[in-house]
Amino acid sequence: MKKILAIAAAGLLAVGFVGCNSKAGGSSEAMDSLSMAFGDLYGAGMGQQLRGMDSTVNMEQALKGMEYIANADTSKNFMAGLQMGMQIAQLYAGIEQQCGMPINKSLFMKHLREAIMKTTPMGQEEMMALQSKIEPLLNKAMEQSPKAIANKKAGEEYMAKIKNDKSYTFTKSGIAYKVINAGEGKNFSDSDVVKVNYVGRHIDGTEFDKSGENPVPFNLKQVIPGFAEMIQLMKPGSKVTVVIPGELAYGPQGNRGIEPNETLIFDIETIGLDDTPKPARPQMPVRPMKAK
């Protein structure tokens, strides 16, 4: 399953606490001064830390979170729940980022409470069965996100528009391509590693990726389906423009700047088979490789 969100834990400001030999009934003025000094020190450090994490951070909201935790019950049970609650909050944020809409928190907490309060622990097989349900449910939720629906509609409209352009050929799978240069020789197969020059564009014409000065070798088993299909219709020296619908590109998940269900356009030139020695760990480009 595609990773929902990578979360980095920020290190807290490390301050050595100076032992206080104060006795009961000691000077409140001294403790007030100490409290203010620590507040100044922690505030300065945490302010820098917050601004370093995000230049648009809302300091008032951050302070509310700090005060809530700092003034909370410090019993072991409560603190354990508090830490798990932070994990849940991060899960909420990750799902909203991935799916484009928020999780149903009341339903989540209802089922979480029921699962926690069960007297018989869930077995490993049952846990694995639950985990196997997550990916298809996540994909379905992503397909129903407003962005995914809007992009799918925009892609369908673009495809309908170019159907009137007789220079395009449409395949059974749904890609559309226009041949600029036919090339010579034998068509590539799905087991080939092919050297390619390419430019990737959104349907509004803006560029999102390109091969650069040198052709890029692509293993056709490791690229998005529409790209692999197009290469197999080409020969060495071929040049085409291909339009790949979202379901044959990155689907409802999207990928690093490509939105869910986006229809993509590629200008592709095939140079030939890649016969260069392979490094131990080849560095393949992000796009149009399959998302991981």
PDB file of C-alpha atoms in Angstrom:
ATOM      1  CA  MET A   1       0.000   0.000   0.000  1.00  0.00           C
ATOM      2  CA  LYS A   2       1.211   3.363  -0.894  1.00  0.00           C
ATOM      3  CA  LYS A   3       2.655   5.137   2.071  1.00  0.00           C
ATOM      4  CA  ILE A   4       0.152   7.733   3.279  1.00  0.00           C
ATOM      5  CA  LEU A   5       2.499  10.184   4.919  1.00  0.00           C
ATOM      6  CA  ALA A   6       6.158  10.316   6.003  1.00  0.00           C
ATOM      7  CA  ILE A   7       6.385  12.017   9.412  1.00  0.00           C
ATOM      8  CA  ALA A   8       9.629  13.385  10.869  1.00  0.00           C
ATOM      9  CA  ALA A   9       9.746  13.870  14.634  1.00  0.00           C
ATOM     10  CA  ALA A  10      11.306  17.219  15.530  1.00  0.00           C
ATOM     11  CA  GLY A  11      13.798  17.089  18.414  1.00  0.00           C
ATOM     12  CA  LEU A  12      12.840  19.134  21.462  1.00  0.00           C
ATOM     13  CA  LEU A  13      15.123  21.841  22.813  1.00  0.00           C
ATOM     14  CA  ALA A  14      17.537  20.123  25.211  1.00  0.00           C
ATOM     15  CA  VAL A  15      18.031  22.172  28.356  1.00  0.00           C
ATOM     16  CA  GLY A  16      19.894  20.865  31.395  1.00  0.00           C
ATOM     17  CA  PHE A  17      17.688  21.416  34.421  1.00  0.00           C
ATOM     18  CA  VAL A  18      19.529  23.045  37.318  1.00  0.00           C
ATOM     19  CA  GLY A  19      18.715  21.369  40.606  1.00  0.00           C
ATOM     20  CA  CYS A  20      16.686  23.549  42.958  1.00  0.00           C
ATOM     21  CA  ASN A  21      17.347  23.240  46.678  1.00  0.00           C
ATOM     22  CA  SER A  22      14.152  25.098  47.472  1.00  0.00           C
ATOM     23  CA  LYS A  23      12.245  23.970  50.526  1.00  0.00           C
ATOM     24  CA  ALA A  24       8.502  24.017  51.040  1.00  0.00           C
ATOM     25  CA  GLY A  25       7.467  27.597  51.539  1.00  0.00           C
ATOM     26  CA  GLY A  26      10.505  28.879  49.622  1.00  0.00           C
ATOM     27  CA  SER A  27      10.586  32.186  47.861  1.00  0.00           C
ATOM     28  CA  SER A  28       7.780  32.485  45.261  1.00  0.00           C
ATOM     29  CA  GLU A  29       9.598  35.481  43.805  1.00  0.00           C
ATOM     30  CA  ALA A  30      12.649  33.325  42.983  1.00  0.00           C
ATOM     31  CA  MET A  31      10.423  30.627  41.433  1.00  0.00           C
ATOM     32  CA  ASP A  32       8.566  33.246  39.407  1.00  0.00           C
ATOM     33  CA  SER A  33      11.879  34.551  38.069  1.00  0.00           C
ATOM     34  CA  LEU A  34      13.011  31.025  37.244  1.00  0.00           C
ATOM     35  CA  SER A  35       9.688  30.334  35.497  1.00  0.00           C
ATOM     36  CA  MET A  36      10.005  33.478  33.393  1.00  0.00           C
ATOM     37  CA  ALA A  37      13.619  32.687  32.454  1.00  0.00           C
ATOM     38  CA  PHE A  38      12.702  29.159  31.361  1.00  0.00           C
ATOM     39  CA  GLY A  39       9.698  30.519  29.444  1.00  0.00           C
ATOM     40  CA  ASP A  40      11.921  32.991  27.593  1.00  0.00           C
ATOM     41  CA  LEU A  41      14.513  30.328  26.793  1.00  0.00           C
ATOM     42  CA  TYR A  42      12.060  27.657  25.622  1.00  0.00           C
ATOM     43  CA  GLY A  43       9.977  30.241  23.751  1.00  0.00           C
ATOM     44  CA  ALA A  44      12.985  31.503  21.819  1.00  0.00           C
ATOM     45  CA  GLY A  45      14.111  28.000  20.873  1.00  0.00           C
ATOM     46  CA  MET A  46      10.666  26.684  20.008  1.00  0.00           C
ATOM     47  CA  GLY A  47       9.821  29.812  18.029  1.00  0.00           C
ATOM     48  CA  GLN A  48      12.875  29.219  15.854  1.00  0.00           C
ATOM     49  CA  GLN A  49      11.989  25.538  15.561  1.00  0.00           C
ATOM     50  CA  LEU A  50       8.406  26.237  14.479  1.00  0.00           C
ATOM     51  CA  ARG A  51       9.424  28.835  11.909  1.00  0.00           C
ATOM     52  CA  GLY A  52      12.052  26.465  10.571  1.00  0.00           C
ATOM     53  CA  MET A  53       9.420  23.749  10.114  1.00  0.00           C
ATOM     54  CA  ASP A  54       6.946  25.999   8.283  1.00  0.00           C
ATOM     55  CA  SER A  55       7.269  29.704   7.534  1.00  0.00           C
ATOM     56  CA  THR A  56       3.455  30.061   7.516  1.00  0.00           C
ATOM     57  CA  VAL A  57       2.916  28.460  10.942  1.00  0.00           C
ATOM     58  CA  ASN A  58       0.071  29.920  13.023  1.00  0.00           C
ATOM     59  CA  MET A  59       1.777  30.670  16.341  1.00  0.00           C
ATOM     60  CA  GLU A  60      -1.515  31.023  18.267  1.00  0.00           C
ATOM     61  CA  GLN A  61      -2.626  27.552  17.193  1.00  0.00           C
ATOM     62  CA  ALA A  62       0.800  26.106  18.014  1.00  0.00           C
ATOM     63  CA  LEU A  63       0.662  27.679  21.472  1.00  0.00           C
ATOM     64  CA  LYS A  64      -2.779  26.173  22.124  1.00  0.00           C
ATOM     65  CA  GLY A  65      -1.353  22.743  21.368  1.00  0.00           C
ATOM     66  CA  MET A  66       1.652  23.327  23.646  1.00  0.00           C
ATOM     67  CA  GLU A  67      -0.520  24.556  26.522  1.00  0.00           C
ATOM     68  CA  TYR A  68      -2.891  21.614  26.174  1.00  0.00           C
ATOM     69  CA  ILE A  69      -0.078  19.080  26.477  1.00  0.00           C
ATOM     70  CA  ALA A  70       1.900  20.998  29.108  1.00  0.00           C
ATOM     71  CA  ASN A  71      -1.148  21.307  31.406  1.00  0.00           C
ATOM     72  CA  ALA A  72      -2.456  17.774  30.825  1.00  0.00           C
ATOM     73  CA  ASP A  73      -2.764  14.944  33.318  1.00  0.00           C
ATOM     74  CA  THR A  74       0.699  13.392  33.610  1.00  0.00           C
ATOM     75  CA  SER A  75      -0.414   9.945  34.773  1.00  0.00           C
ATOM     76  CA  LYS A  76       1.100   7.037  32.850  1.00  0.00           C
ATOM     77  CA  ASN A  77      -2.206   5.876  31.337  1.00  0.00           C
ATOM     78  CA  PHE A  78      -3.251   9.315  30.165  1.00  0.00           C
ATOM     79  CA  MET A  79       0.151  10.071  28.656  1.00  0.00           C
ATOM     80  CA  ALA A  80       0.144   6.732  26.779  1.00  0.00           C
ATOM     81  CA  GLY A  81      -3.244   7.636  25.315  1.00  0.00           C
ATOM     82  CA  LEU A  82      -2.004  11.127  24.508  1.00  0.00           C
ATOM     83  CA  GLN A  83       0.913   9.752  22.489  1.00  0.00           C
ATOM     84  CA  MET A  84      -1.412   7.413  20.581  1.00  0.00           C
ATOM     85  CA  GLY A  85      -3.772  10.319  20.006  1.00  0.00           C
ATOM     86  CA  MET A  86      -0.934  12.191  18.303  1.00  0.00           C
ATOM     87  CA  GLN A  87      -0.463   9.200  15.979  1.00  0.00           C
ATOM     88  CA  ILE A  88      -4.178   9.314  15.152  1.00  0.00           C
ATOM     89  CA  ALA A  89      -3.993  13.058  14.433  1.00  0.00           C
ATOM     90  CA  GLN A  90      -1.101  12.407  12.043  1.00  0.00           C
ATOM     91  CA  LEU A  91      -3.114   9.624  10.396  1.00  0.00           C
ATOM     92  CA  TYR A  92      -6.042  12.040   9.916  1.00  0.00           C
ATOM     93  CA  ALA A  93      -3.720  14.577   8.262  1.00  0.00           C
ATOM     94  CA  GLY A  94      -2.134  11.937   6.027  1.00  0.00           C
ATOM     95  CA  ILE A  95      -5.445  10.537   4.827  1.00  0.00           C
ATOM     96  CA  GLU A  96      -6.802  14.014   4.090  1.00  0.00           C
ATOM     97  CA  GLN A  97      -3.662  14.860   2.128  1.00  0.00           C
ATOM     98  CA  GLN A  98      -3.809  11.590   0.168  1.00  0.00           C
ATOM     99  CA  CYS A  99      -7.564  11.447  -0.446  1.00  0.00           C
ATOM    100  CA  GLY A 100      -8.295  15.158  -0.780  1.00  0.00           C
ATOM    101  CA  MET A 101     -11.026  15.047   1.874  1.00  0.00           C
ATOM    102  CA  PRO A 102     -11.125  14.457   5.654  1.00  0.00           C
ATOM    103  CA  ILE A 103     -11.732  11.127   7.350  1.00  0.00           C
ATOM    104  CA  ASN A 104     -15.030  10.644   9.194  1.00  0.00           C
ATOM    105  CA  LYS A 105     -13.673  11.163  12.703  1.00  0.00           C
ATOM    106  CA  SER A 106     -16.815  10.114  14.582  1.00  0.00           C
ATOM    107  CA  LEU A 107     -16.973   6.783  12.736  1.00  0.00           C
ATOM    108  CA  PHE A 108     -13.239   6.253  13.168  1.00  0.00           C
ATOM    109  CA  MET A 109     -13.418   6.846  16.933  1.00  0.00           C
ATOM    110  CA  LYS A 110     -16.556   4.691  17.309  1.00  0.00           C
ATOM    111  CA  HIS A 111     -14.832   1.704  15.720  1.00  0.00           C
ATOM    112  CA  LEU A 112     -11.543   2.425  17.486  1.00  0.00           C
ATOM    113  CA  ARG A 113     -13.327   2.456  20.870  1.00  0.00           C
ATOM    114  CA  GLU A 114     -15.141  -0.808  20.133  1.00  0.00           C
ATOM    115  CA  ALA A 115     -11.914  -2.496  19.024  1.00  0.00           C
ATOM    116  CA  ILE A 116      -9.957  -1.267  22.069  1.00  0.00           C
ATOM    117  CA  MET A 117     -12.632  -2.315  24.561  1.00  0.00           C
ATOM    118  CA  LYS A 118     -12.919  -5.903  23.274  1.00  0.00           C
ATOM    119  CA  THR A 119     -11.922  -8.309  26.016  1.00  0.00           C
ATOM    120  CA  THR A 120     -10.610 -10.912  23.542  1.00  0.00           C
ATOM    121  CA  PRO A 121      -7.564  -9.657  21.620  1.00  0.00           C
ATOM    122  CA  MET A 122      -7.765  -9.843  17.836  1.00  0.00           C
ATOM    123  CA  GLY A 123      -5.741 -12.686  16.324  1.00  0.00           C
ATOM    124  CA  GLN A 124      -2.960 -12.149  13.788  1.00  0.00           C
ATOM    125  CA  GLU A 125      -4.967 -13.652  10.902  1.00  0.00           C
ATOM    126  CA  GLU A 126      -7.875 -11.315  11.617  1.00  0.00           C
ATOM    127  CA  MET A 127      -5.480  -8.351  11.780  1.00  0.00           C
ATOM    128  CA  MET A 128      -3.952  -9.318   8.418  1.00  0.00           C
ATOM    129  CA  ALA A 129      -7.434  -9.658   6.891  1.00  0.00           C
ATOM    130  CA  LEU A 130      -8.248  -6.143   8.104  1.00  0.00           C
ATOM    131  CA  GLN A 131      -5.006  -4.779   6.644  1.00  0.00           C
ATOM    132  CA  SER A 132      -5.783  -6.341   3.254  1.00  0.00           C
ATOM    133  CA  LYS A 133      -9.060  -4.389   3.183  1.00  0.00           C
ATOM    134  CA  ILE A 134      -7.344  -1.025   3.593  1.00  0.00           C
ATOM    135  CA  GLU A 135      -5.740  -0.605   0.153  1.00  0.00           C
ATOM    136  CA  PRO A 136      -8.905  -1.130  -1.959  1.00  0.00           C
ATOM    137  CA  LEU A 137     -10.874   1.086   0.433  1.00  0.00           C
ATOM    138  CA  LEU A 138      -8.189   3.777   0.235  1.00  0.00           C
ATOM    139  CA  ASN A 139      -8.190   3.603  -3.574  1.00  0.00           C
ATOM    140  CA  LYS A 140     -11.988   3.894  -3.619  1.00  0.00           C
ATOM    141  CA  ALA A 141     -11.863   6.928  -1.329  1.00  0.00           C
ATOM    142  CA  MET A 142      -9.202   8.547  -3.542  1.00  0.00           C
ATOM    143  CA  GLU A 143     -11.347   7.907  -6.644  1.00  0.00           C
ATOM    144  CA  GLN A 144     -14.217   9.777  -4.982  1.00  0.00           C
ATOM    145  CA  SER A 145     -12.143  12.815  -4.006  1.00  0.00           C
ATOM    146  CA  PRO A 146     -13.191  16.113  -5.610  1.00  0.00           C
ATOM    147  CA  LYS A 147      -9.811  16.472  -7.375  1.00  0.00           C
ATOM    148  CA  ALA A 148      -9.920  12.941  -8.782  1.00  0.00           C
ATOM    149  CA  ILE A 149     -13.455  13.446 -10.121  1.00  0.00           C
ATOM    150  CA  ALA A 150     -12.618  16.860 -11.606  1.00  0.00           C
ATOM    151  CA  ASN A 151      -9.419  15.591 -13.256  1.00  0.00           C
ATOM    152  CA  LYS A 152     -11.164  12.540 -14.691  1.00  0.00           C
ATOM    153  CA  LYS A 153     -13.837  14.775 -16.226  1.00  0.00           C
ATOM    154  CA  ALA A 154     -11.212  17.179 -17.613  1.00  0.00           C
ATOM    155  CA  GLY A 155      -9.317  14.257 -19.141  1.00  0.00           C
ATOM    156  CA  GLU A 156     -12.439  12.831 -20.771  1.00  0.00           C
ATOM    157  CA  GLU A 157     -13.248  16.242 -22.220  1.00  0.00           C
ATOM    158  CA  TYR A 158      -9.709  16.550 -23.614  1.00  0.00           C
ATOM    159  CA  MET A 159      -9.930  13.087 -25.182  1.00  0.00           C
ATOM    160  CA  ALA A 160     -13.302  13.941 -26.739  1.00  0.00           C
ATOM    161  CA  LYS A 161     -11.796  17.119 -28.177  1.00  0.00           C
ATOM    162  CA  ILE A 162      -8.851  15.381 -29.902  1.00  0.00           C
ATOM    163  CA  LYS A 163     -11.124  12.688 -31.355  1.00  0.00           C
ATOM    164  CA  ASN A 164     -11.934  15.252 -34.036  1.00  0.00           C
ATOM    165  CA  ASP A 165      -8.227  15.440 -34.901  1.00  0.00           C
ATOM    166  CA  LYS A 166      -7.700  12.776 -37.582  1.00  0.00           C
ATOM    167  CA  SER A 167      -3.954  12.704 -36.930  1.00  0.00           C
ATOM    168  CA  TYR A 168      -4.557  10.821 -33.646  1.00  0.00           C
ATOM    169  CA  THR A 169      -4.957   7.062 -33.382  1.00  0.00           C
ATOM    170  CA  PHE A 170      -6.877   5.630 -30.428  1.00  0.00           C
ATOM    171  CA  THR A 171      -5.999   2.214 -28.983  1.00  0.00           C
ATOM    172  CA  LYS A 172      -8.456  -0.207 -27.348  1.00  0.00           C
ATOM    173  CA  SER A 173      -6.963   0.538 -23.935  1.00  0.00           C
ATOM    174  CA  GLY A 174      -7.697   4.269 -24.278  1.00  0.00           C
ATOM    175  CA  ILE A 175      -4.424   6.017 -25.128  1.00  0.00           C
ATOM    176  CA  ALA A 176      -4.307   8.337 -28.155  1.00  0.00           C
ATOM    177  CA  TYR A 177      -1.158   9.019 -30.150  1.00  0.00           C
ATOM    178  CA  LYS A 178       0.043  11.049 -33.109  1.00  0.00           C
ATOM    179  CA  VAL A 179       3.011   9.823 -35.150  1.00  0.00           C
ATOM    180  CA  ILE A 180       5.587  12.472 -36.042  1.00  0.00           C
ATOM    181  CA  ASN A 181       8.241  10.075 -37.321  1.00  0.00           C
ATOM    182  CA  ALA A 182       7.605   6.337 -37.834  1.00  0.00           C
ATOM    183  CA  GLY A 183      11.188   5.170 -37.286  1.00  0.00           C
ATOM    184  CA  GLU A 184      12.711   2.014 -38.718  1.00  0.00           C
ATOM    185  CA  GLY A 185      13.182  -1.590 -37.707  1.00  0.00           C
ATOM    186  CA  LYS A 186      11.377  -3.833 -35.254  1.00  0.00           C
ATOM    187  CA  ASN A 187       8.886  -2.731 -32.609  1.00  0.00           C
ATOM    188  CA  PHE A 188      10.070  -2.834 -29.009  1.00  0.00           C
ATOM    189  CA  SER A 189       8.758  -5.525 -26.643  1.00  0.00           C
ATOM    190  CA  ASP A 190       7.712  -5.339 -22.999  1.00  0.00           C
ATOM    191  CA  SER A 191      10.950  -7.048 -21.916  1.00  0.00           C
ATOM    192  CA  ASP A 192      13.142  -4.349 -23.455  1.00  0.00           C
ATOM    193  CA  VAL A 193      15.062  -1.523 -21.812  1.00  0.00           C
ATOM    194  CA  VAL A 194      14.680   1.381 -24.231  1.00  0.00           C
ATOM    195  CA  LYS A 195      16.584   4.664 -24.418  1.00  0.00           C
ATOM    196  CA  VAL A 196      14.094   7.507 -24.695  1.00  0.00           C
ATOM    197  CA  ASN A 197      13.986  11.288 -24.997  1.00  0.00           C
ATOM    198  CA  TYR A 198      10.717  12.606 -23.613  1.00  0.00           C
ATOM    199  CA  VAL A 199       8.827  15.616 -22.330  1.00  0.00           C
ATOM    200  CA  GLY A 200       5.841  15.202 -20.010  1.00  0.00           C
ATOM    201  CA  ARG A 201       3.057  17.804 -19.976  1.00  0.00           C
ATOM    202  CA  HIS A 202      -0.267  18.402 -18.258  1.00  0.00           C
ATOM    203  CA  ILE A 203      -3.281  18.840 -20.555  1.00  0.00           C
ATOM    204  CA  ASP A 204      -3.055  22.601 -20.050  1.00  0.00           C
ATOM    205  CA  GLY A 205       0.353  22.426 -21.769  1.00  0.00           C
ATOM    206  CA  THR A 206       2.559  23.038 -18.738  1.00  0.00           C
ATOM    207  CA  GLU A 207       5.623  20.830 -18.515  1.00  0.00           C
ATOM    208  CA  PHE A 208       6.137  18.612 -15.449  1.00  0.00           C
ATOM    209  CA  ASP A 209       9.117  16.490 -16.488  1.00  0.00           C
ATOM    210  CA  LYS A 210      11.638  15.823 -19.251  1.00  0.00           C
ATOM    211  CA  SER A 211      14.593  13.592 -19.991  1.00  0.00           C
ATOM    212  CA  GLY A 212      17.138  16.408 -20.328  1.00  0.00           C
ATOM    213  CA  GLU A 213      20.235  16.416 -22.531  1.00  0.00           C
ATOM    214  CA  ASN A 214      20.749  12.640 -22.606  1.00  0.00           C
ATOM    215  CA  PRO A 215      18.226   9.885 -23.380  1.00  0.00           C
ATOM    216  CA  VAL A 216      16.903   7.934 -20.382  1.00  0.00           C
ATOM    217  CA  PRO A 217      16.821   4.097 -20.288  1.00  0.00           C
ATOM    218  CA  PHE A 218      13.412   2.703 -19.303  1.00  0.00           C
ATOM    219  CA  ASN A 219      12.618  -0.877 -18.352  1.00  0.00           C
ATOM    220  CA  LEU A 220       9.146  -1.249 -19.885  1.00  0.00           C
ATOM    221  CA  LYS A 221       8.015  -3.457 -17.011  1.00  0.00           C
ATOM    222  CA  GLN A 222       8.621  -0.608 -14.582  1.00  0.00           C
ATOM    223  CA  VAL A 223       6.867   2.330 -16.240  1.00  0.00           C
ATOM    224  CA  ILE A 224       3.246   3.452 -16.142  1.00  0.00           C
ATOM    225  CA  PRO A 225       0.988   1.273 -18.333  1.00  0.00           C
ATOM    226  CA  GLY A 226       0.171   3.870 -20.995  1.00  0.00           C
ATOM    227  CA  PHE A 227       3.848   4.758 -21.467  1.00  0.00           C
ATOM    228  CA  ALA A 228       4.838   1.080 -21.795  1.00  0.00           C
ATOM    229  CA  GLU A 229       2.054   0.453 -24.315  1.00  0.00           C
ATOM    230  CA  MET A 230       3.149   3.417 -26.433  1.00  0.00           C
ATOM    231  CA  ILE A 231       6.817   2.365 -26.532  1.00  0.00           C
ATOM    232  CA  GLN A 232       5.789  -1.094 -27.780  1.00  0.00           C
ATOM    233  CA  LEU A 233       4.020   0.555 -30.718  1.00  0.00           C
ATOM    234  CA  MET A 234       7.256   2.331 -31.653  1.00  0.00           C
ATOM    235  CA  LYS A 235      10.511   1.470 -33.449  1.00  0.00           C
ATOM    236  CA  PRO A 236      14.023   2.931 -33.083  1.00  0.00           C
ATOM    237  CA  GLY A 237      13.932   6.549 -34.250  1.00  0.00           C
ATOM    238  CA  SER A 238      10.157   6.917 -33.750  1.00  0.00           C
ATOM    239  CA  LYS A 239       8.714  10.193 -32.537  1.00  0.00           C
ATOM    240  CA  VAL A 240       5.161  10.503 -31.195  1.00  0.00           C
ATOM    241  CA  THR A 241       2.894  12.602 -29.039  1.00  0.00           C
ATOM    242  CA  VAL A 242       0.785  10.375 -26.797  1.00  0.00           C
ATOM    243  CA  VAL A 243      -2.144  11.257 -24.523  1.00  0.00           C
ATOM    244  CA  ILE A 244      -2.484   8.873 -21.564  1.00  0.00           C
ATOM    245  CA  PRO A 245      -5.699   8.874 -19.503  1.00  0.00           C
ATOM    246  CA  GLY A 246      -5.392   8.875 -15.712  1.00  0.00           C
ATOM    247  CA  GLU A 247      -6.247   5.196 -15.261  1.00  0.00           C
ATOM    248  CA  LEU A 248      -3.252   4.263 -17.461  1.00  0.00           C
ATOM    249  CA  ALA A 249      -0.968   6.817 -15.779  1.00  0.00           C
ATOM    250  CA  TYR A 250      -0.934   7.310 -11.994  1.00  0.00           C
ATOM    251  CA  GLY A 251      -4.620   6.690 -11.297  1.00  0.00           C
ATOM    252  CA  PRO A 252      -6.384   8.091  -8.234  1.00  0.00           C
ATOM    253  CA  GLN A 253      -3.152   8.123  -6.211  1.00  0.00           C
ATOM    254  CA  GLY A 254      -1.324  10.687  -8.350  1.00  0.00           C
ATOM    255  CA  ASN A 255       2.430  11.010  -7.896  1.00  0.00           C
ATOM    256  CA  ARG A 256       4.701  13.878  -6.804  1.00  0.00           C
ATOM    257  CA  GLY A 257       3.047  16.883  -8.376  1.00  0.00           C
ATOM    258  CA  ILE A 258       0.715  14.852 -10.618  1.00  0.00           C
ATOM    259  CA  GLU A 259      -2.820  15.063  -9.291  1.00  0.00           C
ATOM    260  CA  PRO A 260      -5.230  12.124  -8.927  1.00  0.00           C
ATOM    261  CA  ASN A 261      -6.636  10.810 -12.234  1.00  0.00           C
ATOM    262  CA  GLU A 262      -4.681  13.328 -14.315  1.00  0.00           C
ATOM    263  CA  THR A 263      -4.559  12.731 -18.056  1.00  0.00           C
ATOM    264  CA  LEU A 264      -0.961  13.258 -19.202  1.00  0.00           C
ATOM    265  CA  ILE A 265       0.715  14.100 -22.518  1.00  0.00           C
ATOM    266  CA  PHE A 266       4.163  12.853 -23.500  1.00  0.00           C
ATOM    267  CA  ASP A 267       6.328  13.761 -26.479  1.00  0.00           C
ATOM    268  CA  ILE A 268       8.469  10.638 -26.952  1.00  0.00           C
ATOM    269  CA  GLU A 269      11.457   9.862 -29.165  1.00  0.00           C
ATOM    270  CA  THR A 270      12.889   6.325 -29.028  1.00  0.00           C
ATOM    271  CA  ILE A 271      16.649   6.141 -29.584  1.00  0.00           C
ATOM    272  CA  GLY A 272      17.056   2.369 -29.404  1.00  0.00           C
ATOM    273  CA  LEU A 273      17.736  -0.491 -27.016  1.00  0.00           C
ATOM    274  CA  ASP A 274      19.912   0.242 -24.018  1.00  0.00           C
ATOM    275  CA  ASP A 275      23.041  -1.896 -24.278  1.00  0.00           C
ATOM    276  CA  THR A 276      25.216  -0.040 -21.755  1.00  0.00           C
ATOM    277  CA  PRO A 277      26.578  -1.950 -18.711  1.00  0.00           C
ATOM    278  CA  LYS A 278      24.177  -1.701 -15.800  1.00  0.00           C
ATOM    279  CA  PRO A 279      25.328  -0.301 -12.443  1.00  0.00           C
ATOM    280  CA  ALA A 280      24.646  -2.379  -9.327  1.00  0.00           C
ATOM    281  CA  ARG A 281      21.762  -0.079  -8.386  1.00  0.00           C
ATOM    282  CA  PRO A 282      20.512   1.811 -11.433  1.00  0.00           C
ATOM    283  CA  GLN A 283      19.059   5.221 -10.645  1.00  0.00           C
ATOM    284  CA  MET A 284      15.773   5.343 -12.527  1.00  0.00           C
ATOM    285  CA  PRO A 285      13.923   8.642 -12.959  1.00  0.00           C
ATOM    286  CA  VAL A 286      10.758   9.300 -11.013  1.00  0.00           C
ATOM    287  CA  ARG A 287       8.522   9.792 -14.043  1.00  0.00           C
ATOM    288  CA  PRO A 288       7.098   8.106 -15.950  1.00  0.00           C
ATOM    289  CA  MET A 289       8.062   5.277 -13.590  1.00  0.00           C
ATOM    290  CA  LYS A 290       5.336   3.618 -11.595  1.00  0.00           C
ATOM    291  CA  ALA A 291       4.617   5.206  -8.240  1.00  0.00           C
ATOM    292  CA  LYS A 292       5.903   3.253  -5.250  1.00  0.00           C
TER     293      LYS A 292
END
